[in-house]
XYZ file of C-alpha atoms in Angstrom:
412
model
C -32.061 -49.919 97.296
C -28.457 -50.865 97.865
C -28.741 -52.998 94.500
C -30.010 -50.297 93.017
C -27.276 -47.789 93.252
C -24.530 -51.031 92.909
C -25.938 -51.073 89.264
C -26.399 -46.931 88.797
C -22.792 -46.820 89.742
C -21.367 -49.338 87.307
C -23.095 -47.334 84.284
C -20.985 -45.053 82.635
C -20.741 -40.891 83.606
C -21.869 -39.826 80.173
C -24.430 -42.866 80.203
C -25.783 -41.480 83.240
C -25.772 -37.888 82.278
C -27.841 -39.427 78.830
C -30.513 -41.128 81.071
C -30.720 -37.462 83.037
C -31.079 -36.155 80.034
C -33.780 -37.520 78.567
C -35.859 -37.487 81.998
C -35.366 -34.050 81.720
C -36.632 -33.783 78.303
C -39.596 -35.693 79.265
C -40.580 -34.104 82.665
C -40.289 -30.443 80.863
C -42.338 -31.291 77.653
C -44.971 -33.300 79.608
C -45.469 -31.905 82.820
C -43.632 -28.408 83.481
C -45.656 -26.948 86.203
C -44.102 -30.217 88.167
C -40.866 -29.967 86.600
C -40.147 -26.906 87.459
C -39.037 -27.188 91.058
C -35.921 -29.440 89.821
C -34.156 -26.788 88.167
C -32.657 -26.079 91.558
C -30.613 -29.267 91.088
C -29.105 -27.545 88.026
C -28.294 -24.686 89.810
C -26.922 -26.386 92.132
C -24.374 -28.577 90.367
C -22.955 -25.586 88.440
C -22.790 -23.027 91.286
C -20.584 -26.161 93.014
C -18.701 -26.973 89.721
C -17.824 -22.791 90.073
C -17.189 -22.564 93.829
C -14.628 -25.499 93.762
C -13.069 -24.809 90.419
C -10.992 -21.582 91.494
C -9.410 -23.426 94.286
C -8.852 -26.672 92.464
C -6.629 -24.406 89.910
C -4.821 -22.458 92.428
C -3.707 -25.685 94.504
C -3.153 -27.912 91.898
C -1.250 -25.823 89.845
C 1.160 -24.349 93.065
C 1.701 -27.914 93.799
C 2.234 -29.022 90.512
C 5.300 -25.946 90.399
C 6.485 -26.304 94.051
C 7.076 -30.179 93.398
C 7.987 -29.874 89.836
C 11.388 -31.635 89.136
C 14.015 -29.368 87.284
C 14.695 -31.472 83.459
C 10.679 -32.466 83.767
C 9.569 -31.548 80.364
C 5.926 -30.173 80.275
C 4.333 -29.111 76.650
C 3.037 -26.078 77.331
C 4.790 -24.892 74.191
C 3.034 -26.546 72.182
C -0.358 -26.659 73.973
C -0.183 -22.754 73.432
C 0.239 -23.188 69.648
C -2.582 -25.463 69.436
C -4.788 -23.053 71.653
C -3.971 -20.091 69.227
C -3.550 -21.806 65.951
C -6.882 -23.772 66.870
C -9.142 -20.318 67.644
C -7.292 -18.615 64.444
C -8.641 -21.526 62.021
C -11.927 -21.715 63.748
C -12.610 -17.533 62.937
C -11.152 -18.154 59.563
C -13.613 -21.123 58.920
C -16.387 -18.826 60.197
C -15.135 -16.264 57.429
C -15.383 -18.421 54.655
C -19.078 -20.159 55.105
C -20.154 -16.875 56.254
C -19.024 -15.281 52.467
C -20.775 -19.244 50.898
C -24.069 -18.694 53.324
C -24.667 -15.184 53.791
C -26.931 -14.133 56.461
C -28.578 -11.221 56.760
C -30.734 -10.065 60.044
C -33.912 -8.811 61.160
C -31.830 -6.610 64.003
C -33.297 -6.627 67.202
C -33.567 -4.046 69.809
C -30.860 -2.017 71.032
C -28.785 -3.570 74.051
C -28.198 -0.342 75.487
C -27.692 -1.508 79.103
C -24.213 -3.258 77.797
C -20.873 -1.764 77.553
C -18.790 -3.070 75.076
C -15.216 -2.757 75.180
C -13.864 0.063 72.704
C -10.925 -1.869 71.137
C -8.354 -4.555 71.318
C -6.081 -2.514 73.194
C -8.647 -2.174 76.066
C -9.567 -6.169 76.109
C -5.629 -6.761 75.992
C -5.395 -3.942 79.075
C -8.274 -5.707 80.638
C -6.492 -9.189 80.687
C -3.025 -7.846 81.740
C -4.766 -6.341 84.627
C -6.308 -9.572 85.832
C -2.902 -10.792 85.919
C -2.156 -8.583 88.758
C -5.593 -8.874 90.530
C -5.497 -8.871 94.399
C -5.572 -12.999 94.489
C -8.424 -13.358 97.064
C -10.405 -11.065 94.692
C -9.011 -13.419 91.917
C -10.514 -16.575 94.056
C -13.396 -14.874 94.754
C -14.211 -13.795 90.750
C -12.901 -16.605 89.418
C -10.595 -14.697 87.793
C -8.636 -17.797 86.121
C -5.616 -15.422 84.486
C -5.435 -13.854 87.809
C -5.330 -17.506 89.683
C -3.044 -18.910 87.529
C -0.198 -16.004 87.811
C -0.646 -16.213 91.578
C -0.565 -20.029 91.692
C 2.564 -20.275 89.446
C 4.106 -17.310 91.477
C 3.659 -19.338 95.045
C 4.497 -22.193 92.866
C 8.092 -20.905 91.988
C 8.546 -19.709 95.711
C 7.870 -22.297 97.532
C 10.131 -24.661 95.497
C 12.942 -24.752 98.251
C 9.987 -25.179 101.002
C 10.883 -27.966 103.186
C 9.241 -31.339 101.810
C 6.591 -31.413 104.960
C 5.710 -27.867 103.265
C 5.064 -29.335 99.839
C 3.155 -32.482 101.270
C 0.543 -30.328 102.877
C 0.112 -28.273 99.787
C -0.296 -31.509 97.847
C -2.589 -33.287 100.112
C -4.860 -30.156 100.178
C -4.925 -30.605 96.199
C -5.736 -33.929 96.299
C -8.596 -33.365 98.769
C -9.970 -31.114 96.825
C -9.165 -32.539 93.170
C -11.381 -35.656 95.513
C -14.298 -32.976 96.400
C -14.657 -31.957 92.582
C -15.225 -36.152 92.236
C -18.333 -36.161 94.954
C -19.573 -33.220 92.525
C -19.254 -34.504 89.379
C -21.335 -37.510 90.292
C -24.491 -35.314 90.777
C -24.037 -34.596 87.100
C -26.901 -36.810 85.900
C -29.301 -34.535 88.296
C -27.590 -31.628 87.546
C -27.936 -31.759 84.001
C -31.635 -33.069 84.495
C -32.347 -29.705 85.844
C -30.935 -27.791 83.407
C -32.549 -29.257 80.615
C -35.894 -28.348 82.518
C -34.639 -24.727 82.923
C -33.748 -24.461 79.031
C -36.925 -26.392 78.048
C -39.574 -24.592 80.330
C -38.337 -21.119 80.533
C -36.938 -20.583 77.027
C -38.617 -22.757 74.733
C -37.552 -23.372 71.022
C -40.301 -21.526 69.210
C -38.274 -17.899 69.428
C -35.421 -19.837 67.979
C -37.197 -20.315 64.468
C -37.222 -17.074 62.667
C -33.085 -17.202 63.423
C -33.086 -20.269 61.839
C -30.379 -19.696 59.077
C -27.894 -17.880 61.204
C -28.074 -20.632 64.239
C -27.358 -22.946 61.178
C -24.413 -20.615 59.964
C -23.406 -20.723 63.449
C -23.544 -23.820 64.298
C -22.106 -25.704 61.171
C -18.986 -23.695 61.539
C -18.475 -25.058 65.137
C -19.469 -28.394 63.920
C -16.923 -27.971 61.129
C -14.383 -27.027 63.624
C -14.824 -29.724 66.002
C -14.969 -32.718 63.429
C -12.725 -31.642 60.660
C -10.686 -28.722 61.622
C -9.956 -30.445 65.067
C -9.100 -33.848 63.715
C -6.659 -32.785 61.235
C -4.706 -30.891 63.498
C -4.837 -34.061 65.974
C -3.773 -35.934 62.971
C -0.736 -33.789 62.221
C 0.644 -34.098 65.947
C -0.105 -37.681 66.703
C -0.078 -39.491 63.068
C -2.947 -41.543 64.030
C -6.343 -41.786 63.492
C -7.539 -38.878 65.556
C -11.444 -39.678 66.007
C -11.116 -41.939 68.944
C -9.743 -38.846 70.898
C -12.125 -36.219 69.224
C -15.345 -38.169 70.274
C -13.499 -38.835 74.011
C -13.277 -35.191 74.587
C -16.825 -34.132 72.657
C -18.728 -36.513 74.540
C -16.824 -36.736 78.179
C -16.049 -32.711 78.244
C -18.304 -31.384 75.833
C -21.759 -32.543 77.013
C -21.168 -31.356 80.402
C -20.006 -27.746 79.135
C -23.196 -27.896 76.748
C -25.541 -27.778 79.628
C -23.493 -25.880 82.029
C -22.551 -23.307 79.526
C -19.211 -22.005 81.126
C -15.716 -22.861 80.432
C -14.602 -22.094 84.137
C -17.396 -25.224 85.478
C -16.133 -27.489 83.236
C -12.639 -27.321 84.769
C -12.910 -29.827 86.726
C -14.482 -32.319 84.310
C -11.571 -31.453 82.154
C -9.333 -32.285 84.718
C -11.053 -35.369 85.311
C -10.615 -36.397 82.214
C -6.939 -35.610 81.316
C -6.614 -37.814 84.497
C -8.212 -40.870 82.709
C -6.629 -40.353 79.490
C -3.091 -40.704 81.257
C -1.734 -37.490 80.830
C 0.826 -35.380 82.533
C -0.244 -33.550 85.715
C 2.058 -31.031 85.822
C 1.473 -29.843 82.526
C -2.581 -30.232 82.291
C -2.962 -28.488 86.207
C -2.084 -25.833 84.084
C -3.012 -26.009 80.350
C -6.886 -27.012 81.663
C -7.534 -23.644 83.395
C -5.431 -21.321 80.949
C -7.478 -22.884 78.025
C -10.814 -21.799 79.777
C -9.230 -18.029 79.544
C -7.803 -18.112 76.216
C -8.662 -21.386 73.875
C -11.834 -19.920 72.444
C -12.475 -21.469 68.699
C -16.280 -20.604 69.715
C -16.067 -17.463 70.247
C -13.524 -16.557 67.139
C -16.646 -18.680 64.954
C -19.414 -16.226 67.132
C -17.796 -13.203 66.422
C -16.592 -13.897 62.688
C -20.185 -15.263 61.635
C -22.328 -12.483 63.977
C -20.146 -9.699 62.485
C -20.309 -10.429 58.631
C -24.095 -11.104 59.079
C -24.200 -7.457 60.303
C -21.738 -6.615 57.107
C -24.154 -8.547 54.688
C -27.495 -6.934 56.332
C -26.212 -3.375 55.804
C -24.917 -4.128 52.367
C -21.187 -3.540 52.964
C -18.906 -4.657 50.275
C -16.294 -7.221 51.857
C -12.560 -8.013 50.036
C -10.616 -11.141 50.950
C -7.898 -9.321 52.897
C -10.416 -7.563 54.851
C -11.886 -10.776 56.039
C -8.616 -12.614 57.145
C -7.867 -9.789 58.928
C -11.554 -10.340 60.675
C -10.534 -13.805 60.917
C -7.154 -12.182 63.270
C -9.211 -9.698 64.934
C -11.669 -12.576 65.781
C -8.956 -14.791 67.260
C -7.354 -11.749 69.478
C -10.724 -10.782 70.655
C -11.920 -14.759 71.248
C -8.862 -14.929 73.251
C -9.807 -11.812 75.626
C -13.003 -13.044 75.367
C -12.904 -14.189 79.593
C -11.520 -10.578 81.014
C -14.866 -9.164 79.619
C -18.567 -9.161 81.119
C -20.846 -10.359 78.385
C -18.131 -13.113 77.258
C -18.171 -12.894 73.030
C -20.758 -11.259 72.231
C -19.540 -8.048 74.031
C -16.903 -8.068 71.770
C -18.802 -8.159 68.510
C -18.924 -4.638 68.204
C -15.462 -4.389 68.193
C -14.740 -6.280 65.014
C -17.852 -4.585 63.858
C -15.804 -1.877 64.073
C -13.091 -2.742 61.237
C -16.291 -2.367 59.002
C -16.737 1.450 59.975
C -20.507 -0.229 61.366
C -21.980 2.298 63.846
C -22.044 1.136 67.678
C -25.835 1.408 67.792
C -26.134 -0.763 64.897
C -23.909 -3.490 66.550
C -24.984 -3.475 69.725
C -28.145 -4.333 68.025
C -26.602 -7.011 66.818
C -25.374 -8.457 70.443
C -29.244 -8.122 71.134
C -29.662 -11.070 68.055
C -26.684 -12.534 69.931
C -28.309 -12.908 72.916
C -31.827 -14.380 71.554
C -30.190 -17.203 69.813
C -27.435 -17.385 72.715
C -29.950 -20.194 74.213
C -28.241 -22.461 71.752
C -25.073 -21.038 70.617
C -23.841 -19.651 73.928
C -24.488 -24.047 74.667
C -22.354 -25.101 71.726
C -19.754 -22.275 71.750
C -18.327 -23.496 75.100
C -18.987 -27.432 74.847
C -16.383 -26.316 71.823
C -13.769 -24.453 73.757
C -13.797 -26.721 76.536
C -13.323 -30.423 74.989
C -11.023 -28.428 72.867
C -8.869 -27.584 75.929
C -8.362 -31.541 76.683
C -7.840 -32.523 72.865
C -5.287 -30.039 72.451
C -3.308 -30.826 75.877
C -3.752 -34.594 74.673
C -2.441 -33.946 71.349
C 1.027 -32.344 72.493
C 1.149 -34.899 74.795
C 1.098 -37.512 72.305
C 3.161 -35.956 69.765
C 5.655 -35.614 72.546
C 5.476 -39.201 73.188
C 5.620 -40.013 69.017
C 8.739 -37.745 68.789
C 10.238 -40.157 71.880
C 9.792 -43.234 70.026
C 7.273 -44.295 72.642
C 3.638 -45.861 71.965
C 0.361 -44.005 72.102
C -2.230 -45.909 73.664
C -5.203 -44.987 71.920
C -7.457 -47.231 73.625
C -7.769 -44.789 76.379
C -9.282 -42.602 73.885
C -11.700 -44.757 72.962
């Protein structure tokens, strides 16, 4: 038995995960009634991932500020450029092979029991006032805006805290950055039971008649993630980027397919800008502000779900209108987090700029929803490898700009 887990442990994370994957597969298609007990091990794994995540951010980022040496450059900067230029091209992308592929839908019914937010202004209040959240309440919620102001706040105070202060505070992080390691190990299980969960309780067969918009949908992220991506990689680092783009997509993005939230895949992300080399003090917080606002899957979900609704109901569409769409998209992507529902809640608001009645687009979030078994999947394994790519790629370029080699082997 010892043997045995001597040779488990020397595989690979994401060759494990693979293995749990496919056992998954197998136990759901050939014997569900059996299979079914194991989802609890997916439920498991992400309700940890979720419980430790919040405290991970708050103590890794106060001790990342509190010890932070004055004339330390971080790249935030940048990282924030990426984030926003990123989640602009993505909606903009979505625009364009929405207008090549139009979609139109059979609308489904009404999602009356949602509220959708009534405009930008009120997702924009929503996030300013998670800023200011009581910060238990921010712990509690996972409220990662709210988390990150208070962390940076303490941060900033506690900079001229004697050093036994700032040792406690950093052993704490470390204890617990060490705790999100003993979780991420279950992963292969984890992701075993979710797979069963997806398989047995969802199926594939209501997926088919939304065939051509999951395709819509999901070219444009796969657009984003292996074209857009790369050349923006390639224009920071002036390397080949695909070494890094695959690192991310297959180390951060498999997990956050199966777990299918931005906030549990914090501490994979984490995890990984740890192995890749990269500065703590400026990932502790770029990681967990990227899960808020670093949303190219969402922008692509709203742009593509919106003009379907546009094309169904016959509305006539100019170029300016859309790359406005493509704007709207990115503002409401980026809001996306300080709103129950995530992107799809927010569909209605772009549907707006159309003059398309609520009713109608609400209808539309109902669509959302039945093909969210997939899309909801791919829309976050895209925002969250995207969070490590981008805090890589300043990183890098930093490191380019200083005359000083990038090792790309670490990417690889």
């Amino acid at each position: 038995m010892k043997s045995i887990w001597k040779k488990w442990s020397q595989i690979s994370l994401v060759k494990q995960i693979l293995i749990g994957l496919i056992i998954g597969v197998i136990l759901a298609v050939a014997i569900p009634t059996v299979a079914k007990p194991f989802v609890i091990l997916g439920s498991l794994f992400v309700g940890a991932l979720k419980a430790i995540a919040p405290i991970l951010v708050l103590f890794l980022v106060m001790s990342a500020i509190a010890q932070h040496k004055s004339g330390h450059k971080t790249n935030m900067k940048s990282i924030l450029v990426l984030y926003l230029l990123g989640t602009f091209l993505a909606g903009l992308v979505a625009v364009i092979v929405s207008f090549i592929f139009p979609v139109s839908l059979t609308l489904a019914e009404n999602s009356e029991d949602l509220a959708a937010p009534g405009g930008v202004v009120e997702v924009l209040k929503t996030l300013l006032l998670n800023i200011v959240d009581n910060p238990v309440k921010a712990v509690y919620n996972a409220n990662y805006i709210g988390i990150l102001a208070w962390a940076i706040l303490l941060g900033v105070a506690l900079k001229n805290a004697p050093d036994t202060t700032k040792t406690m505070i950093s052993n704490v992080s470390d204890a617990v950055a060490k705790m999100v390691t003993w979780v991420i190990k279950f992963a292969p299980l984890g992701i075993m039971g979710l797979v069963i969960e997806s398989i047995t309780t969802n199926g594939l067969e209501s997926l088919l008649s939304y065939g051509k918009l999951l395709a819509v949908l999901l070219g444009c992220m796969l657009i984003v993630a292996v074209v857009i991506n790369p050349i923006i990689v390639y224009i920071g680092i002036r390397q080949n980027p695909y070494p890094l783009v695959f690192k991310c997509l297959k180390e951060s993005g498999i997990t956050a397919f199966f777990t299918r939230s931005s906030a549990a895949n914090i501490p994979v992300n984490m995890r990984l800008c740890e192995k890749l080399g990269l500065d703590k003090d400026t990932y502790s917080v770029s990681i967990p502000l990227g899960a808020t606002i670093n949303m190219a899957g969402a922008a692509v979900t709203i742009s593509v779900l919106t003009l379907a609704a546009v094309h169904t109901l016959g509305i006539h569409v100019d170029i300016p209108t859309a790359i406005i769409l493509s704007v709207l998209a990115a503002v409401c992507a980026c809001g996306a987090s300080g709103v129950a529902g995530g992107s799809l809640l927010l569909i209605p608001l772009a549907c707006s700029l159309f003059g398309i009645p609520n009713d109608v687009a609400m209808t539309v979030v109902g669509v959302g929803f039945i093909v969210g078994v997939l899309q909801d999947s791919c829309e976050t394994a895209l925002n969250s490898s995207t969070d490590v790519l981008f805090t890589a790629t300043a990183e890098y370029r930093q490191r380019r700009k200083e005359g000083k080699s990038i090792n790309m082997k670490q990417a690889s």
